[in-house]
mmCIF file of C-alpha atoms in Angstrom:
data_model
loop_
_atom_site.group_PDB
_atom_site.id
_atom_site.type_symbol
_atom_site.label_atom_id
_atom_site.label_comp_id
_atom_site.label_asym_id
_atom_site.label_seq_id
_atom_site.Cartn_x
_atom_site.Cartn_y
_atom_site.Cartn_z
ATOM 1 C CA MET A 1 -59.730 201.486 136.662
ATOM 2 C CA ASN A 2 -58.691 201.878 140.806
ATOM 3 C CA LEU A 3 -55.120 200.071 140.267
ATOM 4 C CA VAL A 4 -53.323 198.951 143.470
ATOM 5 C CA GLU A 5 -50.697 196.926 144.711
ATOM 6 C CA ILE A 6 -52.102 193.230 145.292
ATOM 7 C CA ASN A 7 -49.359 190.470 147.833
ATOM 8 C CA PHE A 8 -50.263 187.163 147.105
ATOM 9 C CA ASP A 9 -49.191 185.106 149.429
ATOM 10 C CA GLY A 10 -48.440 181.684 149.243
ATOM 11 C CA LEU A 11 -50.873 179.413 151.559
ATOM 12 C CA VAL A 12 -47.323 177.095 152.845
ATOM 13 C CA GLY A 13 -48.365 173.855 151.506
ATOM 14 C CA PRO A 14 -49.287 170.289 153.540
ATOM 15 C CA SER A 15 -46.100 168.885 152.822
ATOM 16 C CA HIS A 16 -43.802 171.392 154.467
ATOM 17 C CA ASN A 17 -40.985 169.899 155.371
ATOM 18 C CA TYR A 18 -36.926 170.933 155.355
ATOM 19 C CA ALA A 19 -35.356 167.752 152.834
ATOM 20 C CA GLY A 20 -32.328 171.028 152.220
ATOM 21 C CA LEU A 21 -32.988 170.862 148.379
ATOM 22 C CA SER A 22 -31.728 174.572 147.593
ATOM 23 C CA LEU A 23 -28.132 175.120 146.589
ATOM 24 C CA GLY A 24 -27.075 178.805 147.317
ATOM 25 C CA ASN A 25 -29.447 179.110 150.179
ATOM 26 C CA LEU A 26 -27.589 178.887 153.035
ATOM 27 C CA ALA A 27 -31.062 178.621 155.685
ATOM 28 C CA SER A 28 -31.976 175.133 153.830
ATOM 29 C CA ALA A 29 -29.283 173.648 153.663
ATOM 30 C CA LYS A 30 -28.829 174.238 157.559
ATOM 31 C CA HIS A 31 -31.745 173.108 158.665
ATOM 32 C CA GLY A 32 -32.158 170.215 155.738
ATOM 33 C CA GLY A 33 -33.039 166.463 157.540
ATOM 34 C CA ASP A 34 -34.071 169.233 160.538
ATOM 35 C CA ALA A 35 -37.765 168.080 161.419
ATOM 36 C CA SER A 36 -41.056 170.908 160.053
ATOM 37 C CA TYR A 37 -44.135 172.134 161.479
ATOM 38 C CA PRO A 38 -46.594 172.041 158.300
ATOM 39 C CA ARG A 39 -49.978 173.159 160.923
ATOM 40 C CA ALA A 40 -47.191 176.367 162.870
ATOM 41 C CA ALA A 41 -46.285 177.406 159.156
ATOM 42 C CA ALA A 42 -49.907 177.669 157.764
ATOM 43 C CA LEU A 43 -50.842 178.834 160.563
ATOM 44 C CA GLN A 44 -47.342 181.742 161.091
ATOM 45 C CA GLY A 45 -48.451 182.394 157.046
ATOM 46 C CA VAL A 46 -51.741 183.520 157.712
ATOM 47 C CA ALA A 47 -51.366 185.769 159.959
ATOM 48 C CA LYS A 48 -48.677 187.314 158.586
ATOM 49 C CA MET A 49 -51.493 187.910 155.515
ATOM 50 C CA ARG A 50 -53.716 188.508 158.181
ATOM 51 C CA HIS A 51 -50.880 192.139 159.258
ATOM 52 C CA ASN A 52 -51.294 192.746 156.183
ATOM 53 C CA MET A 53 -54.650 193.256 155.684
ATOM 54 C CA SER A 54 -55.167 195.256 158.769
ATOM 55 C CA LEU A 55 -53.305 198.180 157.928
ATOM 56 C CA GLY A 56 -55.928 199.002 155.374
ATOM 57 C CA LEU A 57 -53.441 196.617 152.092
ATOM 58 C CA VAL A 58 -54.966 194.399 149.629
ATOM 59 C CA GLN A 59 -54.397 190.358 150.213
ATOM 60 C CA GLY A 60 -54.164 187.603 147.593
ATOM 61 C CA LEU A 61 -53.701 183.825 147.939
ATOM 62 C CA LEU A 62 -52.658 181.082 145.667
ATOM 63 C CA CYS A 63 -52.746 177.907 146.930
ATOM 64 C CA PRO A 64 -50.627 175.190 147.158
ATOM 65 C CA LEU A 65 -49.625 172.181 143.966
ATOM 66 C CA PRO A 66 -50.323 169.193 144.504
ATOM 67 C CA ARG A 67 -47.627 166.601 146.590
ATOM 68 C CA PRO A 68 -45.974 165.027 145.854
ATOM 69 C CA ASN A 69 -45.327 165.351 142.461
ATOM 70 C CA HIS A 70 -47.045 161.671 141.475
ATOM 71 C CA GLY A 71 -45.836 162.317 138.083
ATOM 72 C CA PHE A 72 -42.585 163.520 138.548
ATOM 73 C CA LEU A 73 -41.840 160.321 140.455
ATOM 74 C CA GLY A 74 -43.131 158.188 137.759
ATOM 75 C CA ALA A 75 -40.649 159.822 135.352
ATOM 76 C CA LEU A 76 -37.614 159.635 137.126
ATOM 77 C CA GLY A 77 -38.190 155.254 138.045
ATOM 78 C CA LEU A 78 -36.744 155.505 141.335
ATOM 79 C CA THR A 79 -36.266 151.839 142.627
ATOM 80 C CA ASP A 80 -34.072 151.898 145.906
ATOM 81 C CA PRO A 81 -35.248 153.946 149.423
ATOM 82 C CA ALA A 82 -32.038 153.404 150.682
ATOM 83 C CA ASP A 83 -30.482 155.152 147.702
ATOM 84 C CA GLU A 84 -29.309 158.646 148.949
ATOM 85 C CA ALA A 85 -29.977 159.997 145.074
ATOM 86 C CA GLU A 86 -32.955 159.081 145.162
ATOM 87 C CA ARG A 87 -33.916 159.511 148.567
ATOM 88 C CA ARG A 88 -32.718 163.703 147.244
ATOM 89 C CA LEU A 89 -35.294 163.361 144.114
ATOM 90 C CA ARG A 90 -38.085 161.859 146.277
ATOM 91 C CA ALA A 91 -37.960 164.797 149.351
ATOM 92 C CA ALA A 92 -38.120 167.133 145.304
ATOM 93 C CA ALA A 93 -41.698 165.894 144.212
ATOM 94 C CA TRP A 94 -42.585 166.304 148.105
ATOM 95 C CA SER A 95 -41.645 170.308 148.262
ATOM 96 C CA ALA A 96 -43.669 172.537 149.386
ATOM 97 C CA SER A 97 -41.491 175.490 147.552
ATOM 98 C CA SER A 98 -44.554 177.214 146.036
ATOM 99 C CA MET A 99 -45.494 178.578 148.946
ATOM 100 C CA TRP A 100 -42.859 181.016 147.955
ATOM 101 C CA THR A 101 -44.077 182.703 145.271
ATOM 102 C CA ALA A 102 -42.127 185.173 144.325
ATOM 103 C CA ASN A 103 -41.132 182.969 141.551
ATOM 104 C CA ALA A 104 -44.451 182.298 140.845
ATOM 105 C CA ALA A 105 -44.450 184.430 137.884
ATOM 106 C CA THR A 106 -42.910 188.220 137.036
ATOM 107 C CA VAL A 107 -46.163 190.502 136.585
ATOM 108 C CA SER A 108 -45.716 193.906 134.032
ATOM 109 C CA PRO A 109 -49.537 196.134 135.122
ATOM 110 C CA ALA A 110 -50.884 197.535 133.006
ATOM 111 C CA PRO A 111 -49.956 200.962 132.843
ATOM 112 C CA ASP A 112 -46.490 199.453 130.904
ATOM 113 C CA THR A 113 -47.358 197.275 128.925
ATOM 114 C CA ALA A 114 -48.248 197.741 124.541
ATOM 115 C CA ASP A 115 -51.771 196.067 125.325
ATOM 116 C CA GLY A 116 -52.662 197.453 128.283
ATOM 117 C CA ARG A 117 -53.366 194.701 129.946
ATOM 118 C CA CYS A 118 -51.069 193.231 133.130
ATOM 119 C CA HIS A 119 -49.326 190.117 131.656
ATOM 120 C CA LEU A 120 -47.967 187.573 133.531
ATOM 121 C CA THR A 121 -44.537 184.941 132.635
ATOM 122 C CA ALA A 122 -44.894 181.998 134.619
ATOM 123 C CA ALA A 123 -40.913 181.489 135.543
ATOM 124 C CA ASN A 124 -39.341 178.278 134.348
ATOM 125 C CA LEU A 125 -37.364 177.274 137.515
ATOM 126 C CA VAL A 126 -34.604 175.272 136.052
ATOM 127 C CA THR A 127 -31.960 176.221 138.264
ATOM 128 C CA MET A 128 -33.566 173.456 141.064
ATOM 129 C CA PRO A 129 -35.001 169.569 140.658
ATOM 130 C CA HIS A 130 -37.886 170.228 143.337
ATOM 131 C CA ARG A 131 -38.889 173.309 142.318
ATOM 132 C CA SER A 132 -38.781 172.714 137.673
ATOM 133 C CA GLN A 133 -42.210 170.963 137.984
ATOM 134 C CA GLU A 134 -43.800 174.057 139.521
ATOM 135 C CA TRP A 135 -44.511 175.621 136.036
ATOM 136 C CA PRO A 136 -47.595 173.936 134.724
ATOM 137 C CA ASP A 137 -49.469 173.723 138.155
ATOM 138 C CA THR A 138 -48.880 177.493 138.267
ATOM 139 C CA VAL A 139 -49.911 178.631 135.393
ATOM 140 C CA ARG A 140 -52.792 176.877 135.483
ATOM 141 C CA GLN A 141 -53.675 178.589 138.703
ATOM 142 C CA LEU A 142 -52.663 182.363 137.934
ATOM 143 C CA ARG A 143 -55.101 181.160 134.442
ATOM 144 C CA LEU A 144 -57.411 181.092 137.237
ATOM 145 C CA ALA A 145 -56.944 183.326 139.614
ATOM 146 C CA PHE A 146 -56.560 186.389 136.605
ATOM 147 C CA ALA A 147 -58.632 185.218 133.953
ATOM 148 C CA ASP A 148 -60.777 188.178 132.741
ATOM 149 C CA SER A 149 -59.143 188.792 129.236
ATOM 150 C CA ALA A 150 -59.408 191.969 129.545
ATOM 151 C CA HIS A 151 -57.365 192.795 131.859
ATOM 152 C CA PHE A 152 -54.247 189.849 132.127
ATOM 153 C CA VAL A 153 -52.245 187.995 129.560
ATOM 154 C CA VAL A 154 -50.574 184.594 131.157
ATOM 155 C CA HIS A 155 -47.553 183.138 129.820
ATOM 156 C CA ASP A 156 -46.142 179.537 129.615
ATOM 157 C CA ALA A 157 -42.654 180.236 131.502
ATOM 158 C CA VAL A 158 -39.629 180.880 128.714
ATOM 159 C CA PRO A 159 -37.336 177.809 126.970
ATOM 160 C CA ALA A 160 -35.609 176.006 130.018
ATOM 161 C CA CYS A 161 -32.234 176.829 128.405
ATOM 162 C CA PHE A 162 -32.735 180.280 130.163
ATOM 163 C CA GLY A 163 -33.295 180.001 133.323
ATOM 164 C CA ASP A 164 -36.141 182.168 135.395
ATOM 165 C CA GLU A 165 -36.868 182.278 139.145
ATOM 166 C CA GLY A 166 -40.154 184.905 138.420
ATOM 167 C CA ALA A 167 -40.463 188.387 140.760
ATOM 168 C CA ALA A 168 -37.855 187.980 143.180
ATOM 169 C CA ASN A 169 -35.228 188.260 140.967
ATOM 170 C CA HIS A 170 -37.364 191.653 139.396
ATOM 171 C CA MET A 171 -38.333 195.289 140.425
ATOM 172 C CA ARG A 172 -40.844 197.790 139.442
ATOM 173 C CA MET A 173 -40.084 201.488 140.481
ATOM 174 C CA GLY A 174 -42.478 204.261 139.066
ATOM 175 C CA THR A 175 -44.386 207.878 141.374
ATOM 176 C CA THR A 176 -47.009 205.482 142.002
ATOM 177 C CA HIS A 177 -48.515 201.404 141.983
ATOM 178 C CA ALA A 178 -50.737 203.823 138.862
ATOM 179 C CA ALA A 179 -48.138 205.469 137.244
ATOM 180 C CA PRO A 180 -46.044 203.740 134.153
ATOM 181 C CA GLY A 181 -43.631 202.229 135.837
ATOM 182 C CA LEU A 182 -39.398 201.617 135.550
ATOM 183 C CA GLU A 183 -38.872 197.473 135.369
ATOM 184 C CA ILE A 184 -35.300 196.679 136.397
ATOM 185 C CA PHE A 185 -34.534 192.514 136.249
ATOM 186 C CA VAL A 186 -31.759 191.817 137.409
ATOM 187 C CA TYR A 187 -29.850 188.477 136.215
ATOM 188 C CA GLY A 188 -26.878 186.884 137.011
ATOM 189 C CA LYS A 189 -23.761 185.529 135.967
ATOM 190 C CA HIS A 190 -21.797 181.878 136.031
ATOM 191 C CA THR A 191 -20.379 182.202 138.899
ATOM 192 C CA LYS A 192 -16.905 181.402 137.105
ATOM 193 C CA ASP A 193 -17.120 184.734 135.649
ATOM 194 C CA SER A 194 -18.730 186.333 138.433
ATOM 195 C CA GLY A 195 -16.648 185.003 141.301
ATOM 196 C CA GLY A 196 -19.841 183.800 142.784
ATOM 197 C CA GLY A 197 -18.226 180.582 144.049
ATOM 198 C CA ALA A 198 -19.745 177.909 144.483
ATOM 199 C CA PHE A 199 -23.691 179.156 144.153
ATOM 200 C CA PRO A 200 -25.210 178.454 140.755
ATOM 201 C CA ALA A 201 -26.488 182.855 139.025
ATOM 202 C CA ARG A 202 -30.198 181.198 138.627
ATOM 203 C CA GLN A 203 -31.473 184.031 136.553
ATOM 204 C CA HIS A 204 -30.037 184.055 132.580
ATOM 205 C CA GLU A 205 -30.110 188.267 131.160
ATOM 206 C CA GLN A 206 -32.025 186.414 128.330
ATOM 207 C CA ALA A 207 -34.922 184.704 130.197
ATOM 208 C CA SER A 208 -35.036 188.422 131.534
ATOM 209 C CA ARG A 209 -35.154 190.413 128.458
ATOM 210 C CA ALA A 210 -37.740 187.396 127.120
ATOM 211 C CA VAL A 211 -39.764 188.421 129.599
ATOM 212 C CA ALA A 212 -39.991 191.554 128.900
ATOM 213 C CA ARG A 213 -40.554 191.287 125.503
ATOM 214 C CA LEU A 214 -43.476 189.280 125.772
ATOM 215 C CA HIS A 215 -44.495 191.520 127.851
ATOM 216 C CA GLY A 216 -44.967 194.288 125.133
ATOM 217 C CA LEU A 217 -42.725 196.952 127.667
ATOM 218 C CA ASN A 218 -40.581 199.812 126.417
ATOM 219 C CA PRO A 219 -36.873 199.618 126.157
ATOM 220 C CA ALA A 220 -37.063 202.982 126.775
ATOM 221 C CA ARG A 221 -37.968 201.958 130.763
ATOM 222 C CA CYS A 222 -36.292 198.867 131.403
ATOM 223 C CA LEU A 223 -33.141 197.911 133.172
ATOM 224 C CA PHE A 224 -31.069 195.101 133.453
ATOM 225 C CA VAL A 225 -28.599 194.518 136.016
ATOM 226 C CA GLU A 226 -26.236 192.715 136.647
ATOM 227 C CA GLN A 227 -26.447 191.103 141.131
ATOM 228 C CA SER A 228 -22.959 190.818 142.175
ATOM 229 C CA GLY A 229 -20.884 188.109 142.014
ATOM 230 C CA GLU A 230 -20.354 189.101 146.344
ATOM 231 C CA ALA A 231 -23.777 188.410 147.338
ATOM 232 C CA ILE A 232 -24.426 185.183 145.584
ATOM 233 C CA ALA A 233 -21.757 183.899 146.490
ATOM 234 C CA ALA A 234 -22.357 185.101 150.157
ATOM 235 C CA GLY A 235 -26.077 183.132 149.277
ATOM 236 C CA ALA A 236 -28.207 185.795 148.015
ATOM 237 C CA PHE A 237 -29.832 183.104 145.889
ATOM 238 C CA HIS A 238 -32.739 185.577 144.153
ATOM 239 C CA ASN A 239 -31.740 189.770 144.320
ATOM 240 C CA ASP A 240 -34.535 190.431 146.717
ATOM 241 C CA VAL A 241 -32.625 188.784 149.511
ATOM 242 C CA VAL A 242 -29.958 191.890 148.830
ATOM 243 C CA ALA A 243 -32.768 194.691 148.016
ATOM 244 C CA VAL A 244 -36.608 195.964 147.539
ATOM 245 C CA ALA A 245 -37.647 198.561 145.542
ATOM 246 C CA ASN A 246 -41.742 200.349 145.980
ATOM 247 C CA GLU A 247 -42.880 203.237 144.091
ATOM 248 C CA ARG A 248 -40.278 205.897 144.589
ATOM 249 C CA VAL A 249 -37.538 203.654 146.873
ATOM 250 C CA LEU A 250 -34.732 201.785 145.839
ATOM 251 C CA PHE A 251 -33.578 199.670 149.274
ATOM 252 C CA THR A 252 -30.814 197.976 149.046
ATOM 253 C CA HIS A 253 -27.758 197.266 149.915
ATOM 254 C CA GLU A 254 -24.553 198.211 148.708
ATOM 255 C CA GLN A 255 -22.556 194.953 147.748
ATOM 256 C CA ALA A 256 -26.737 194.259 145.996
ATOM 257 C CA PHE A 257 -24.969 195.115 142.365
ATOM 258 C CA ALA A 258 -22.309 194.073 139.694
ATOM 259 C CA ASP A 259 -22.226 198.089 139.351
ATOM 260 C CA PRO A 260 -24.344 200.048 142.209
ATOM 261 C CA GLU A 261 -22.762 203.669 140.759
ATOM 262 C CA GLY A 262 -24.081 202.054 137.371
ATOM 263 C CA THR A 263 -27.546 200.884 138.253
ATOM 264 C CA TYR A 264 -28.608 203.786 140.780
ATOM 265 C CA ALA A 265 -27.850 207.101 138.194
ATOM 266 C CA ALA A 266 -29.738 204.816 135.010
ATOM 267 C CA ILE A 267 -32.313 204.249 137.740
ATOM 268 C CA ARG A 268 -32.032 208.249 138.620
ATOM 269 C CA ALA A 269 -31.670 209.075 135.027
ATOM 270 C CA ALA A 270 -35.097 206.657 134.497
ATOM 271 C CA LEU A 271 -36.954 208.190 137.131
ATOM 272 C CA PRO A 272 -36.043 211.374 138.939
ATOM 273 C CA GLU A 273 -38.126 210.793 142.074
ATOM 274 C CA ALA A 274 -36.454 208.042 143.282
ATOM 275 C CA GLU A 275 -35.086 207.892 146.248
ATOM 276 C CA ILE A 276 -32.906 204.724 147.097
ATOM 277 C CA VAL A 277 -31.842 203.518 150.508
ATOM 278 C CA ILE A 278 -28.672 202.007 150.506
ATOM 279 C CA VAL A 279 -27.045 200.025 153.283
ATOM 280 C CA PRO A 280 -22.833 200.937 153.600
ATOM 281 C CA ALA A 281 -21.515 196.543 155.015
ATOM 282 C CA SER A 282 -19.383 199.084 157.682
ATOM 283 C CA ALA A 283 -23.446 198.697 159.534
ATOM 284 C CA VAL A 284 -24.588 195.406 158.322
ATOM 285 C CA SER A 285 -22.120 193.060 156.634
ATOM 286 C CA LEU A 286 -23.687 190.718 153.683
ATOM 287 C CA ALA A 287 -23.427 188.150 155.991
ATOM 288 C CA ASP A 288 -25.736 189.931 157.953
ATOM 289 C CA ALA A 289 -27.994 191.323 156.006
ATOM 290 C CA ILE A 290 -28.342 187.404 154.007
ATOM 291 C CA ALA A 291 -28.819 185.766 157.321
ATOM 292 C CA SER A 292 -31.247 188.455 159.004
ATOM 293 C CA TYR A 293 -33.491 188.676 155.760
ATOM 294 C CA LEU A 294 -33.685 191.837 155.587
ATOM 295 C CA PHE A 295 -33.873 193.048 152.568
ATOM 296 C CA ASN A 296 -35.975 190.321 151.713
ATOM 297 C CA ALA A 297 -38.997 192.272 153.167
ATOM 298 C CA GLN A 298 -41.562 193.388 152.007
ATOM 299 C CA LEU A 299 -41.408 197.606 151.143
ATOM 300 C CA LEU A 300 -45.299 198.674 150.785
ATOM 301 C CA THR A 301 -47.134 201.941 151.016
ATOM 302 C CA LEU A 302 -49.134 202.274 153.537
ATOM 303 C CA PRO A 303 -53.442 203.622 152.574
ATOM 304 C CA GLY A 304 -51.042 206.905 154.890
ATOM 305 C CA GLY A 305 -49.261 207.436 151.803
ATOM 306 C CA GLU A 306 -46.166 206.743 154.129
ATOM 307 C CA MET A 307 -43.524 202.976 153.638
ATOM 308 C CA GLY A 308 -43.215 199.962 155.144
ATOM 309 C CA LEU A 309 -41.350 197.415 155.635
ATOM 310 C CA VAL A 310 -42.336 194.304 156.782
ATOM 311 C CA ILE A 311 -39.011 192.321 158.026
ATOM 312 C CA PRO A 312 -38.365 189.197 159.703
ATOM 313 C CA LEU A 313 -38.884 188.941 163.491
ATOM 314 C CA GLU A 314 -34.766 187.654 163.097
ATOM 315 C CA ALA A 315 -33.747 190.939 161.861
ATOM 316 C CA TRP A 316 -35.293 193.011 164.144
ATOM 317 C CA GLU A 317 -33.795 191.089 166.690
ATOM 318 C CA HIS A 318 -30.453 191.276 165.601
ATOM 319 C CA PRO A 319 -28.091 193.526 166.903
ATOM 320 C CA ALA A 320 -26.801 195.895 163.959
ATOM 321 C CA VAL A 321 -29.387 195.318 162.069
ATOM 322 C CA ARG A 322 -31.720 196.287 164.778
ATOM 323 C CA ALA A 323 -29.026 198.904 165.303
ATOM 324 C CA TRP A 324 -29.165 200.408 161.131
ATOM 325 C CA LEU A 325 -33.478 200.596 161.699
ATOM 326 C CA ASP A 326 -33.703 202.844 164.542
ATOM 327 C CA GLY A 327 -30.884 205.123 162.598
ATOM 328 C CA MET A 328 -32.750 204.645 160.071
ATOM 329 C CA LEU A 329 -36.263 205.717 161.409
ATOM 330 C CA ALA A 330 -35.165 208.835 163.219
ATOM 331 C CA SER A 331 -32.892 210.354 160.039
ATOM 332 C CA ASN A 332 -36.862 210.909 158.524
ATOM 333 C CA GLY A 333 -36.292 209.183 155.304
ATOM 334 C CA PRO A 334 -38.587 208.016 152.453
ATOM 335 C CA ILE A 335 -39.521 204.783 154.698
ATOM 336 C CA ARG A 336 -41.312 205.401 157.633
ATOM 337 C CA ARG A 337 -42.786 202.386 160.082
ATOM 338 C CA VAL A 338 -40.577 198.828 160.526
ATOM 339 C CA LEU A 339 -42.881 195.673 161.366
ATOM 340 C CA PRO A 340 -41.748 193.168 162.544
ATOM 341 C CA VAL A 341 -44.076 189.134 161.496
ATOM 342 C CA ASP A 342 -43.095 186.211 162.715
ATOM 343 C CA VAL A 343 -42.289 183.693 159.804
ATOM 344 C CA ARG A 344 -39.781 181.699 161.277
ATOM 345 C CA GLN A 345 -41.445 178.080 159.570
ATOM 346 C CA SER A 346 -40.838 179.614 156.308
ATOM 347 C CA MET A 347 -37.584 181.103 157.269
ATOM 348 C CA ALA A 348 -35.629 177.932 158.322
ATOM 349 C CA ASN A 349 -36.507 176.765 155.209
ATOM 350 C CA GLY A 350 -35.298 179.900 152.865
ATOM 351 C CA GLY A 351 -37.526 182.307 152.176
ATOM 352 C CA GLY A 352 -38.338 185.387 154.411
ATOM 353 C CA PRO A 353 -41.678 187.858 153.828
ATOM 354 C CA ALA A 354 -40.759 189.144 150.696
ATOM 355 C CA CYS A 355 -40.748 184.988 149.049
ATOM 356 C CA LEU A 356 -44.032 184.924 150.393
ATOM 357 C CA ARG A 357 -45.382 187.114 147.834
ATOM 358 C CA LEU A 358 -46.893 188.053 144.304
ATOM 359 C CA ARG A 359 -47.112 191.485 143.966
ATOM 360 C CA VAL A 360 -49.679 192.477 140.975
ATOM 361 C CA VAL A 361 -50.553 195.875 140.079
ATOM 362 C CA ALA A 362 -54.431 195.902 139.399
ATOM 363 C CA ASP A 363 -57.928 196.594 140.462
ATOM 364 C CA PRO A 364 -58.927 193.754 142.660
ATOM 365 C CA ALA A 365 -62.743 194.348 140.630
ATOM 366 C CA THR A 366 -61.223 192.082 137.868
ATOM 367 C CA VAL A 367 -59.346 189.507 139.799
ATOM 368 C CA ASP A 368 -61.418 186.286 141.062
ATOM 369 C CA PRO A 369 -62.495 186.101 144.031
ATOM 370 C CA ARG A 370 -61.899 183.678 145.315
ATOM 371 C CA PHE A 371 -58.284 184.509 145.704
ATOM 372 C CA LEU A 372 -59.266 187.298 147.410
ATOM 373 C CA LEU A 373 -58.782 187.201 151.195
ATOM 374 C CA THR A 374 -61.250 188.417 153.645
ATOM 375 C CA GLU A 375 -61.903 187.597 157.120
ATOM 376 C CA ALA A 376 -64.274 185.743 157.038
ATOM 377 C CA ARG A 377 -61.533 183.533 154.699
ATOM 378 C CA ALA A 378 -58.999 183.947 157.326
ATOM 379 C CA ASP A 379 -61.118 182.602 160.369
ATOM 380 C CA MET A 380 -62.027 179.465 157.704
ATOM 381 C CA LEU A 381 -58.288 179.503 156.636
ATOM 382 C CA GLU A 382 -56.524 179.584 160.239
ATOM 383 C CA LYS A 383 -59.603 175.824 161.225
ATOM 384 C CA LEU A 384 -58.856 174.246 158.506
ATOM 385 C CA ILE A 385 -55.371 174.160 158.758
ATOM 386 C CA ALA A 386 -55.941 173.500 162.355
ATOM 387 C CA GLN A 387 -57.524 170.547 161.224
ATOM 388 C CA ALA A 388 -55.845 169.079 157.954
ATOM 389 C CA TRP A 389 -52.285 169.650 158.358
ATOM 390 C CA PRO A 390 -49.235 167.733 159.879
ATOM 391 C CA GLU A 391 -48.303 169.546 162.802
ATOM 392 C CA GLN A 392 -45.142 167.970 162.242
ATOM 393 C CA ILE A 393 -43.133 165.786 159.729
ATOM 394 C CA ASP A 394 -39.902 163.966 160.132
ATOM 395 C CA PRO A 395 -37.628 163.596 157.223
ATOM 396 C CA ALA A 396 -38.392 160.054 157.428
ATOM 397 C CA ASP A 397 -41.705 160.471 156.646
ATOM 398 C CA ILE A 398 -41.174 161.312 153.343
ATOM 399 C CA GLY A 399 -42.345 158.948 150.492
ATOM 400 C CA SER A 400 -44.615 157.264 153.145
ATOM 401 C CA ASP A 401 -48.086 156.552 151.629
ATOM 402 C CA SER A 402 -49.690 157.347 155.305
ATOM 403 C CA LEU A 403 -48.110 160.955 154.671
ATOM 404 C CA ALA A 404 -49.146 160.740 150.699
ATOM 405 C CA SER A 405 -52.736 160.265 152.483
ATOM 406 C CA SER A 406 -52.725 162.936 154.663
ATOM 407 C CA VAL A 407 -51.356 166.625 152.274
ATOM 408 C CA ILE A 408 -53.582 164.874 149.324
ATOM 409 C CA ALA A 409 -56.776 164.841 151.501
ATOM 410 C CA ALA A 410 -55.754 168.458 152.889
ATOM 411 C CA ARG A 411 -55.071 170.136 149.530
ATOM 412 C CA ALA A 412 -58.211 168.572 148.802
ATOM 413 C CA ALA A 413 -60.502 169.902 152.217
ATOM 414 C CA LEU A 414 -58.999 173.735 151.136
ATOM 415 C CA LEU A 415 -59.772 173.676 146.986
ATOM 416 C CA ASP A 416 -62.960 172.224 148.495
ATOM 417 C CA ALA A 417 -63.944 175.385 150.880
ATOM 418 C CA LEU A 418 -62.230 178.370 148.379
ATOM 419 C CA GLY A 419 -64.101 176.508 145.853
ATOM 420 C CA LEU A 420 -61.098 175.680 143.847
ATOM 421 C CA GLU A 421 -61.618 171.749 142.395
ATOM 422 C CA ALA A 422 -60.718 172.672 139.260
ATOM 423 C CA LEU A 423 -56.869 173.263 140.546
ATOM 424 C CA ALA A 424 -57.628 168.535 142.061
#
């Protein structure tokens, strides 16, 4: 088996819009009601994927889910287009939030599981209405991409009484991707218990524990860690806004966890090779970390063995963050390269480079090849997006028949071009 990490990026859908639906996501709230640019957003996403391929990495692709979701709309019985509450529900049925595939599922690679297969559990995303409708279609897509039952198991979402946000609250560490790993599940407590302020803690501890059991993980190689209330209150709606891990390295803000020293000690006890890179609040405040999405980055092992950090341009351009990054690079630490990418359309809606990808350690030969990106396929995607994706969506457009027709036609053209009509 040629086990490597494959990043499956979500292609930004043709209904990409700024409705400000995500409570606790400061960027989403800030840009709610702005005009969006789906064509530019999708092309930025393809450029990011090309960037990773240019580094010598295997790159995967997941497709937008069907929008508008007429089943969701019909179940709500909406009748008054002028009513503000109904407007937000209608916008939820148009959301392109499945582009943030870090929330698609939690993934445990074959070296970690009792049956030696890679397990994926779709996230139920029940905290936010616009995301709670995603998982049945996500499961359909995952079961197509990872249909080889000798190597993969795809689970339905855990019961909706336990909120699960997928890989955005899950990290994996180990000596290599192919070696047995330490799986770290990060959960939040309700705000009344944790000081999280007005924002919800989206990941429930029991959801994380259920996923670990479903995946057949060794309890001795699992950690369940509480996210700090300070981080949630500051707008870190997922752990991947304040921490990211790759192989032996954890890159984290000092205020990411409720018990940072206990967390670091537990990691080092389970993985003596661990290197923990801590960004102090005195250098980069929580507010600056969240505004710049410094930690919502892809921490990658490059083909030469060194680690690179793929960050949004917003982080590279932030004075305090840039100063810290320059100092880190000069210190000869484990992260040797910083690689800025332009994902401004995604950033404005609350998702950086890490949000846009689901990490799956697998042999590429066991994955349905239609979900693996090549240069030729990237060329095709760029041409199709330029032709079919709306250039701009204004808030007043949401719900219109003409926009619905163009969005549906664009996704159908994509599925046809990829040979994935089964997802229609």
